[in-house]
mmCIF file of C-alpha atoms and ligand atoms in Angstrom:
data_model
loop_
_atom_site.group_PDB
_atom_site.id
_atom_site.type_symbol
_atom_site.label_atom_id
_atom_site.label_comp_id
_atom_site.label_asym_id
_atom_site.label_seq_id
_atom_site.Cartn_x
_atom_site.Cartn_y
_atom_site.Cartn_z
ATOM 1 C CA MET A 1216 -103.558 -0.603 -6.622
ATOM 2 C CA THR A 1217 -106.932 -0.951 -4.899
ATOM 3 C CA PRO A 1218 -107.375 -0.007 -1.223
ATOM 4 C CA GLY A 1219 -107.729 -3.748 -0.523
ATOM 5 C CA ASP A 1220 -104.347 -4.415 -2.188
ATOM 6 C CA ILE A 1221 -102.751 -1.610 -0.163
ATOM 7 C CA ASP A 1222 -104.166 -2.920 3.082
ATOM 8 C CA ASP A 1223 -103.093 -6.489 2.262
ATOM 9 C CA ALA A 1224 -99.566 -5.414 1.324
ATOM 10 C CA LEU A 1225 -99.102 -3.549 4.598
ATOM 11 C CA THR A 1226 -101.012 -5.593 7.118
ATOM 12 C CA ARG A 1227 -101.162 -9.234 5.914
ATOM 13 C CA HIS A 1228 -97.805 -10.756 6.751
ATOM 14 C CA PRO A 1229 -96.309 -12.969 9.440
ATOM 15 C CA PRO A 1230 -96.096 -10.886 12.664
ATOM 16 C CA GLY A 1231 -92.864 -8.910 12.935
ATOM 17 C CA GLU A 1232 -91.671 -9.969 9.480
ATOM 18 C CA ARG A 1233 -88.410 -8.378 8.233
ATOM 19 C CA ARG A 1234 -87.664 -7.887 4.548
ATOM 20 C CA HIS A 1235 -84.815 -6.310 2.610
ATOM 21 C CA ILE A 1236 -86.094 -4.383 -0.404
ATOM 22 C CA VAL A 1237 -83.922 -2.937 -3.152
ATOM 23 C CA SER A 1238 -86.504 -2.327 -5.892
ATOM 24 C CA PRO A 1239 -88.838 0.683 -5.943
ATOM 25 C CA ALA A 1240 -91.218 -1.506 -7.980
ATOM 26 C CA ASN A 1241 -91.789 -3.755 -4.956
ATOM 27 C CA ASN A 1242 -95.483 -4.128 -4.137
ATOM 28 C CA THR A 1243 -95.186 -3.074 -0.483
ATOM 29 C CA ILE A 1244 -93.272 0.046 -1.488
ATOM 30 C CA LYS A 1245 -95.956 0.847 -4.047
ATOM 31 C CA ALA A 1246 -98.583 0.406 -1.328
ATOM 32 C CA ILE A 1247 -96.884 2.972 0.912
ATOM 33 C CA ARG A 1248 -96.621 5.390 -2.008
ATOM 34 C CA ALA A 1249 -100.289 4.868 -2.864
ATOM 35 C CA LEU A 1250 -101.149 6.395 0.525
ATOM 36 C CA ASP A 1251 -100.183 9.759 -0.973
ATOM 37 C CA LEU A 1252 -103.698 9.735 -2.415
ATOM 38 C CA LYS A 1253 -106.513 10.960 -0.186
ATOM 39 C CA LYS A 1254 -108.965 8.363 -1.522
ATOM 40 C CA ASN A 1255 -106.578 5.551 -0.542
ATOM 41 C CA ARG A 1256 -106.045 7.004 2.931
ATOM 42 C CA ALA A 1257 -109.809 7.392 3.332
ATOM 43 C CA ALA A 1258 -110.503 3.801 2.258
ATOM 44 C CA THR A 1259 -107.707 2.093 4.222
ATOM 45 C CA HIS A 1260 -107.567 4.418 7.276
ATOM 46 C CA LEU A 1261 -103.786 4.240 6.987
ATOM 47 C CA PHE A 1262 -101.309 7.109 6.769
ATOM 48 C CA VAL A 1263 -97.598 7.702 6.368
ATOM 49 C CA VAL A 1264 -95.196 9.540 8.639
ATOM 50 C CA GLU A 1265 -91.757 10.654 7.499
ATOM 51 C CA GLY A 1266 -88.818 10.881 9.843
ATOM 52 C CA ALA A 1267 -87.701 9.237 13.048
ATOM 53 C CA ARG A 1268 -88.672 12.130 15.279
ATOM 54 C CA ALA A 1269 -92.413 11.797 14.640
ATOM 55 C CA ALA A 1270 -92.192 7.991 14.876
ATOM 56 C CA LEU A 1271 -90.456 8.299 18.253
ATOM 57 C CA GLU A 1272 -93.143 10.753 19.360
ATOM 58 C CA ALA A 1273 -95.764 8.161 18.383
ATOM 59 C CA LEU A 1274 -93.880 5.523 20.353
ATOM 60 C CA SER A 1275 -93.886 7.775 23.398
ATOM 61 C CA GLN A 1276 -97.712 7.702 23.089
ATOM 62 C CA ALA A 1277 -97.570 3.878 22.972
ATOM 63 C CA THR A 1278 -98.206 3.776 19.217
ATOM 64 C CA ALA A 1279 -95.887 1.522 17.215
ATOM 65 C CA PRO A 1280 -95.894 1.567 13.387
ATOM 66 C CA LEU A 1281 -97.892 -1.009 11.430
ATOM 67 C CA ALA A 1282 -94.969 -0.958 9.026
ATOM 68 C CA ILE A 1283 -91.629 0.773 9.047
ATOM 69 C CA ALA A 1284 -89.142 1.318 6.223
ATOM 70 C CA TYR A 1285 -85.638 2.511 7.018
ATOM 71 C CA LEU A 1286 -82.336 2.896 5.262
ATOM 72 C CA ASP A 1287 -80.433 -0.389 5.508
ATOM 73 C CA GLU A 1288 -77.197 1.523 6.202
ATOM 74 C CA ALA A 1289 -78.858 3.129 9.260
ATOM 75 C CA ALA A 1290 -80.077 -0.170 10.738
ATOM 76 C CA HIS A 1291 -77.685 0.063 13.697
ATOM 77 C CA GLU A 1292 -78.455 3.646 14.665
ATOM 78 C CA PRO A 1293 -80.029 3.577 18.150
ATOM 79 C CA HIS A 1294 -83.267 5.381 17.200
ATOM 80 C CA VAL A 1295 -83.779 3.112 14.181
ATOM 81 C CA MET A 1296 -83.151 0.018 16.309
ATOM 82 C CA LYS A 1297 -85.606 1.297 18.909
ATOM 83 C CA LEU A 1298 -88.308 1.811 16.277
ATOM 84 C CA ALA A 1299 -87.637 -1.518 14.563
ATOM 85 C CA THR A 1300 -87.736 -3.367 17.888
ATOM 86 C CA ALA A 1301 -91.047 -1.743 18.838
ATOM 87 C CA THR A 1302 -92.502 -2.526 15.403
ATOM 88 C CA GLN A 1303 -91.431 -6.148 15.695
ATOM 89 C CA ALA A 1304 -92.790 -6.453 19.233
ATOM 90 C CA SER A 1305 -96.204 -5.248 18.072
ATOM 91 C CA GLY A 1306 -96.229 -7.626 15.083
ATOM 92 C CA GLY A 1307 -95.650 -4.935 12.428
ATOM 93 C CA LEU A 1308 -93.744 -5.165 9.163
ATOM 94 C CA ILE A 1309 -90.072 -4.151 8.997
ATOM 95 C CA LEU A 1310 -88.581 -3.087 5.688
ATOM 96 C CA GLU A 1311 -84.869 -2.464 5.331
ATOM 97 C CA VAL A 1312 -84.496 -0.539 2.082
ATOM 98 C CA ASN A 1313 -81.709 0.949 0.028
ATOM 99 C CA ARG A 1314 -81.272 4.654 -0.670
ATOM 100 C CA GLU A 1315 -83.098 4.518 -4.009
ATOM 101 C CA VAL A 1316 -86.198 2.946 -2.453
ATOM 102 C CA LEU A 1317 -86.193 5.341 0.504
ATOM 103 C CA GLY A 1318 -85.904 8.245 -1.944
ATOM 104 C CA LYS A 1319 -89.141 7.047 -3.587
ATOM 105 C CA LEU A 1320 -90.923 6.941 -0.225
ATOM 106 C CA SER A 1321 -89.776 10.300 1.059
ATOM 107 C CA ARG A 1322 -91.437 13.543 -0.033
ATOM 108 C CA ARG A 1323 -88.929 15.771 1.727
ATOM 109 C CA ASP A 1324 -85.990 17.350 -0.083
ATOM 110 C CA ASN A 1325 -83.508 15.967 2.418
ATOM 111 C CA SER A 1326 -84.855 12.454 2.476
ATOM 112 C CA GLN A 1327 -85.410 10.871 5.865
ATOM 113 C CA THR A 1328 -83.923 7.619 7.086
ATOM 114 C CA VAL A 1329 -87.286 6.377 8.365
ATOM 115 C CA VAL A 1330 -90.786 6.240 6.859
ATOM 116 C CA SER A 1331 -93.547 4.562 8.845
ATOM 117 C CA VAL A 1332 -97.185 3.643 8.401
ATOM 118 C CA TYR A 1333 -99.936 3.928 11.032
ATOM 119 C CA ARG A 1334 -103.650 3.475 11.367
ATOM 120 C CA GLN A 1335 -105.682 6.685 11.608
ATOM 121 C CA THR A 1336 -107.554 7.390 14.814
ATOM 122 C CA TRP A 1337 -110.879 9.233 14.763
ATOM 123 C CA HIS A 1338 -113.095 9.793 17.781
ATOM 124 C CA SER A 1339 -116.868 9.968 17.908
ATOM 125 C CA LEU A 1340 -118.588 13.353 18.091
ATOM 126 C CA LEU A 1341 -120.559 11.909 21.020
ATOM 127 C CA ASP A 1342 -117.322 11.944 23.040
ATOM 128 C CA PHE A 1343 -116.277 15.476 22.055
ATOM 129 C CA GLY A 1344 -116.229 17.569 25.241
ATOM 130 C CA SER A 1345 -117.197 14.639 27.452
ATOM 131 C CA GLY A 1346 -113.875 14.548 29.351
ATOM 132 C CA ASP A 1347 -112.749 16.980 32.038
ATOM 133 C CA THR A 1348 -110.984 19.188 29.496
ATOM 134 C CA ASP A 1349 -111.299 22.959 29.964
ATOM 135 C CA ARG A 1350 -110.745 23.953 26.321
ATOM 136 C CA LEU A 1351 -111.823 22.434 23.014
ATOM 137 C CA LEU A 1352 -111.074 23.574 19.501
ATOM 138 C CA ALA A 1353 -113.258 23.401 16.384
ATOM 139 C CA LEU A 1354 -112.208 24.366 12.855
ATOM 140 C CA GLU A 1355 -114.865 25.121 10.258
ATOM 141 C CA THR A 1356 -113.917 23.817 6.780
ATOM 142 C CA VAL A 1357 -110.162 24.205 7.240
ATOM 143 C CA ARG A 1358 -108.698 23.793 3.754
ATOM 144 C CA ASP A 1359 -104.954 24.117 3.967
ATOM 145 C CA PRO A 1360 -103.081 21.012 5.200
ATOM 146 C CA GLY A 1361 -100.098 23.100 6.322
ATOM 147 C CA ASN A 1362 -102.405 25.280 8.423
ATOM 148 C CA LEU A 1363 -104.109 22.237 9.892
ATOM 149 C CA GLY A 1364 -100.824 20.549 10.828
ATOM 150 C CA THR A 1365 -99.537 23.775 12.375
ATOM 151 C CA ILE A 1366 -102.777 24.105 14.351
ATOM 152 C CA LEU A 1367 -102.454 20.534 15.684
ATOM 153 C CA ARG A 1368 -98.921 21.306 16.831
ATOM 154 C CA THR A 1369 -99.989 24.610 18.377
ATOM 155 C CA ALA A 1370 -102.988 23.081 20.155
ATOM 156 C CA ASP A 1371 -100.760 20.311 21.517
ATOM 157 C CA GLY A 1372 -98.328 23.011 22.701
ATOM 158 C CA PHE A 1373 -101.165 24.640 24.677
ATOM 159 C CA ASP A 1374 -102.397 21.258 25.946
ATOM 160 C CA VAL A 1375 -105.641 21.494 23.965
ATOM 161 C CA ARG A 1376 -106.149 17.938 22.770
ATOM 162 C CA ASP A 1377 -109.708 17.681 21.450
ATOM 163 C CA ILE A 1378 -109.975 19.044 17.922
ATOM 164 C CA LEU A 1379 -113.125 18.885 15.841
ATOM 165 C CA LEU A 1380 -113.068 19.310 12.057
ATOM 166 C CA ILE A 1381 -116.393 20.636 10.833
ATOM 167 C CA GLY A 1382 -117.599 20.360 7.235
ATOM 168 C CA GLU A 1383 -115.389 19.666 4.209
ATOM 169 C CA ALA A 1384 -112.009 19.774 5.921
ATOM 170 C CA THR A 1385 -108.617 18.977 4.488
ATOM 171 C CA ASP A 1386 -107.224 15.606 5.580
ATOM 172 C CA PRO A 1387 -105.161 15.829 8.786
ATOM 173 C CA TYR A 1388 -103.501 12.574 7.720
ATOM 174 C CA ALA A 1389 -102.203 14.056 4.437
ATOM 175 C CA GLY A 1390 -98.405 14.159 4.253
ATOM 176 C CA GLU A 1391 -98.203 17.957 4.428
ATOM 177 C CA ALA A 1392 -100.457 18.142 7.500
ATOM 178 C CA VAL A 1393 -98.628 15.306 9.247
ATOM 179 C CA ARG A 1394 -95.253 16.958 8.532
ATOM 180 C CA ALA A 1395 -96.448 20.351 9.814
ATOM 181 C CA SER A 1396 -97.826 18.739 12.981
ATOM 182 C CA MET A 1397 -94.285 17.627 13.893
ATOM 183 C CA GLY A 1398 -95.527 14.544 15.728
ATOM 184 C CA SER A 1399 -98.490 16.258 17.426
ATOM 185 C CA ILE A 1400 -100.858 14.253 15.177
ATOM 186 C CA PHE A 1401 -100.279 11.486 17.742
ATOM 187 C CA ALA A 1402 -100.905 13.678 20.770
ATOM 188 C CA VAL A 1403 -104.305 15.141 19.849
ATOM 189 C CA LYS A 1404 -107.740 13.552 19.558
ATOM 190 C CA LEU A 1405 -109.421 14.187 16.218
ATOM 191 C CA TYR A 1406 -113.174 14.365 15.674
ATOM 192 C CA ARG A 1407 -115.173 15.258 12.575
ATOM 193 C CA ALA A 1408 -118.734 16.309 11.948
ATOM 194 C CA SER A 1409 -121.000 17.950 9.404
ATOM 195 C CA LEU A 1410 -122.159 21.457 10.281
ATOM 196 C CA ASP A 1411 -125.665 20.115 10.992
ATOM 197 C CA ASP A 1412 -124.387 17.419 13.348
ATOM 198 C CA PHE A 1413 -122.197 19.968 15.089
ATOM 199 C CA LEU A 1414 -125.152 22.344 15.562
ATOM 200 C CA GLU A 1415 -127.120 19.512 17.131
ATOM 201 C CA TRP A 1416 -124.194 18.606 19.417
ATOM 202 C CA ARG A 1417 -123.823 22.267 20.330
ATOM 203 C CA ARG A 1418 -127.373 22.427 21.731
ATOM 204 C CA GLU A 1419 -126.359 20.052 24.526
ATOM 205 C CA PHE A 1420 -122.915 21.576 25.208
ATOM 206 C CA PRO A 1421 -122.961 23.238 28.622
ATOM 207 C CA GLY A 1422 -119.827 25.356 28.073
ATOM 208 C CA LEU A 1423 -119.095 28.668 26.356
ATOM 209 C CA VAL A 1424 -118.839 28.655 22.543
ATOM 210 C CA VAL A 1425 -116.432 31.356 21.391
ATOM 211 C CA GLY A 1426 -116.226 32.114 17.671
ATOM 212 C CA THR A 1427 -113.353 34.164 16.288
ATOM 213 C CA HIS A 1428 -114.488 36.684 13.726
ATOM 214 C CA LEU A 1429 -112.929 39.707 12.030
ATOM 215 C CA SER A 1430 -115.958 41.777 12.977
ATOM 216 C CA GLY A 1431 -116.577 40.140 16.345
ATOM 217 C CA SER A 1432 -118.305 42.482 18.781
ATOM 218 C CA GLN A 1433 -115.871 41.761 21.613
ATOM 219 C CA ASP A 1434 -112.128 42.317 21.897
ATOM 220 C CA ILE A 1435 -110.658 38.888 22.732
ATOM 221 C CA ARG A 1436 -108.646 40.405 25.591
ATOM 222 C CA THR A 1437 -111.828 41.308 27.474
ATOM 223 C CA LEU A 1438 -113.497 37.888 27.309
ATOM 224 C CA ALA A 1439 -114.260 36.121 30.593
ATOM 225 C CA TRP A 1440 -113.289 32.563 29.669
ATOM 226 C CA ARG A 1441 -115.123 29.732 31.387
ATOM 227 C CA ALA A 1442 -114.363 26.042 31.617
ATOM 228 C CA PRO A 1443 -115.212 24.360 29.377
ATOM 229 C CA SER A 1444 -114.874 26.732 26.440
ATOM 230 C CA LEU A 1445 -115.083 25.732 22.803
ATOM 231 C CA ILE A 1446 -113.057 27.928 20.446
ATOM 232 C CA VAL A 1447 -114.310 27.997 16.854
ATOM 233 C CA MET A 1448 -112.058 29.128 14.006
ATOM 234 C CA GLY A 1449 -113.298 29.974 10.496
ATOM 235 C CA ASN A 1450 -112.280 28.972 7.003
ATOM 236 C CA GLU A 1451 -109.190 30.577 5.447
ATOM 237 C CA GLN A 1452 -111.159 32.370 2.717
ATOM 238 C CA LYS A 1453 -114.701 32.715 3.990
ATOM 239 C CA GLY A 1454 -114.239 32.933 7.741
ATOM 240 C CA LEU A 1455 -117.073 31.591 9.930
ATOM 241 C CA SER A 1456 -120.323 30.738 8.163
ATOM 242 C CA ALA A 1457 -123.466 32.648 9.145
ATOM 243 C CA GLU A 1458 -124.951 29.521 10.795
ATOM 244 C CA MET A 1459 -121.806 28.945 12.807
ATOM 245 C CA SER A 1460 -121.577 32.607 13.850
ATOM 246 C CA ALA A 1461 -125.189 32.457 15.025
ATOM 247 C CA ALA A 1462 -124.433 29.329 17.081
ATOM 248 C CA CYS A 1463 -121.642 31.008 19.062
ATOM 249 C CA ASP A 1464 -122.231 32.547 22.505
ATOM 250 C CA ARG A 1465 -119.583 35.190 21.798
ATOM 251 C CA LEU A 1466 -117.833 36.438 18.665
ATOM 252 C CA VAL A 1467 -114.406 37.789 19.510
ATOM 253 C CA ARG A 1468 -111.959 39.723 17.373
ATOM 254 C CA ILE A 1469 -108.219 39.876 17.725
ATOM 255 C CA PRO A 1470 -107.381 43.571 17.453
ATOM 256 C CA MET A 1471 -105.274 44.436 14.407
ATOM 257 C CA SER A 1472 -103.443 47.709 13.979
ATOM 258 C CA GLY A 1473 -101.444 47.285 10.780
ATOM 259 C CA ARG A 1474 -102.513 47.088 7.159
ATOM 260 C CA ALA A 1475 -103.268 43.354 6.837
ATOM 261 C CA ASP A 1476 -107.013 42.705 7.011
ATOM 262 C CA SER A 1477 -106.771 39.363 8.849
ATOM 263 C CA PHE A 1478 -104.345 36.950 10.444
ATOM 264 C CA ASN A 1479 -103.489 33.625 8.914
ATOM 265 C CA LEU A 1480 -105.773 30.944 10.386
ATOM 266 C CA ALA A 1481 -102.992 29.099 12.218
ATOM 267 C CA VAL A 1482 -101.627 32.351 13.634
ATOM 268 C CA ALA A 1483 -105.106 33.462 14.753
ATOM 269 C CA THR A 1484 -105.578 30.051 16.404
ATOM 270 C CA ALA A 1485 -102.294 30.441 18.275
ATOM 271 C CA ILE A 1486 -103.239 33.914 19.534
ATOM 272 C CA THR A 1487 -106.694 32.715 20.593
ATOM 273 C CA LEU A 1488 -105.360 29.652 22.413
ATOM 274 C CA TYR A 1489 -102.802 31.841 24.170
ATOM 275 C CA GLU A 1490 -105.493 34.315 25.232
ATOM 276 C CA SER A 1491 -107.752 31.533 26.505
ATOM 277 C CA ARG A 1492 -105.169 30.122 28.909
ATOM 278 C CA ARG A 1493 -106.266 31.737 32.176
HETATM 279 N N1 LIG B 2730 -111.733 36.672 4.636
HETATM 280 C C1 LIG B 2730 -111.934 35.911 5.833
HETATM 281 C C2 LIG B 2730 -113.032 36.520 6.691
HETATM 282 O O1 LIG B 2730 -113.680 37.430 6.211
HETATM 283 O O2 LIG B 2730 -113.277 36.076 7.810
HETATM 284 C C3 LIG B 2730 -110.629 35.810 6.571
HETATM 285 C C4 LIG B 2730 -110.513 34.529 7.300
HETATM 286 S S1 LIG B 2730 -109.079 34.416 8.330
HETATM 287 C C5 LIG B 2730 -107.778 34.264 7.203
HETATM 288 C C6 LIG B 2730 -109.298 32.799 8.939
HETATM 289 C C7 LIG B 2730 -109.847 32.709 10.333
HETATM 290 O O3 LIG B 2730 -108.871 33.163 11.258
HETATM 291 C C8 LIG B 2730 -111.073 33.545 10.617
HETATM 292 O O4 LIG B 2730 -112.265 32.928 10.221
HETATM 293 C C9 LIG B 2730 -111.007 33.690 12.125
HETATM 294 O O5 LIG B 2730 -111.434 32.497 12.735
HETATM 295 C C10 LIG B 2730 -109.517 33.827 12.346
HETATM 296 N N2 LIG B 2730 -109.045 35.225 12.339
HETATM 297 C C11 LIG B 2730 -108.086 35.769 11.568
HETATM 298 N N3 LIG B 2730 -107.862 37.035 11.905
HETATM 299 C C12 LIG B 2730 -108.711 37.310 12.922
HETATM 300 C C13 LIG B 2730 -108.962 38.466 13.735
HETATM 301 N N4 LIG B 2730 -108.290 39.601 13.556
HETATM 302 N N5 LIG B 2730 -109.894 38.383 14.705
HETATM 303 C C14 LIG B 2730 -110.579 37.251 14.915
HETATM 304 N N6 LIG B 2730 -110.385 36.120 14.189
HETATM 305 C C15 LIG B 2730 -109.462 36.153 13.206
#
């Protein structure tokens, strides 16, 4: 299926159309499955969310699905009705499917009753840090989708909403990242930039740029945070690049006393966001 076919199958239909689908070979079902591939997500700007909880979270942020598939037997459950009604009201596509079809759409072991499709939202680097936010987060070449999803959830939990992905990052709209974000993918604002573009942006940023580094010269607990502060986290394997380290105002380390030589990226992000709260 080409990206054009996928887009057509999911977005070209009479507004609020309802269909009952019992064959996994159905074209619309194949289109949803095709969004498992990064190249299809990149070309269509669509992504898939499993489960009612994340879809309800999206709805609470005024985002209705472009398309929703749910188990026909669950059609009268209140949360399913709420999601279907919102999808219909916004002109989306409603697919009542049988268990076999839903099993094909779901990547989780205990398959969900709802799978929905949304359009990705990316913000311009020009707007990064332009609001009245006191903390921003940047991740340099984050590679693991589970880490990225966990970081989105954690940042949302600390009310840090502007998140910049620098360099060759994993896709935040990949299924694993979306699952790990537990609905926070809808609560945060995502930006992306090359390292060069970031370094140019950084020249104009009036706030404090705090890099986290295993051999940072300052203990994170002693840092005088300012508003706004930009926290920069490094890659899982390589840490912060030399260029990025040089661009930071401060390099802080989280003290470690055991035998492990570093914290997992998502854990280090959580500790840093916690420390930066005052
Ligand atoms: N081998 C890598 C290195 O040398 O930096 C380890 C990277 S660590 C798994 C991933 C990221 O988490 C780091 O780049 C840093 O941003 C953060 N991090 C992990 N442990 C840290 C610590 N003790 N102090 C400061 N940052 C830490």
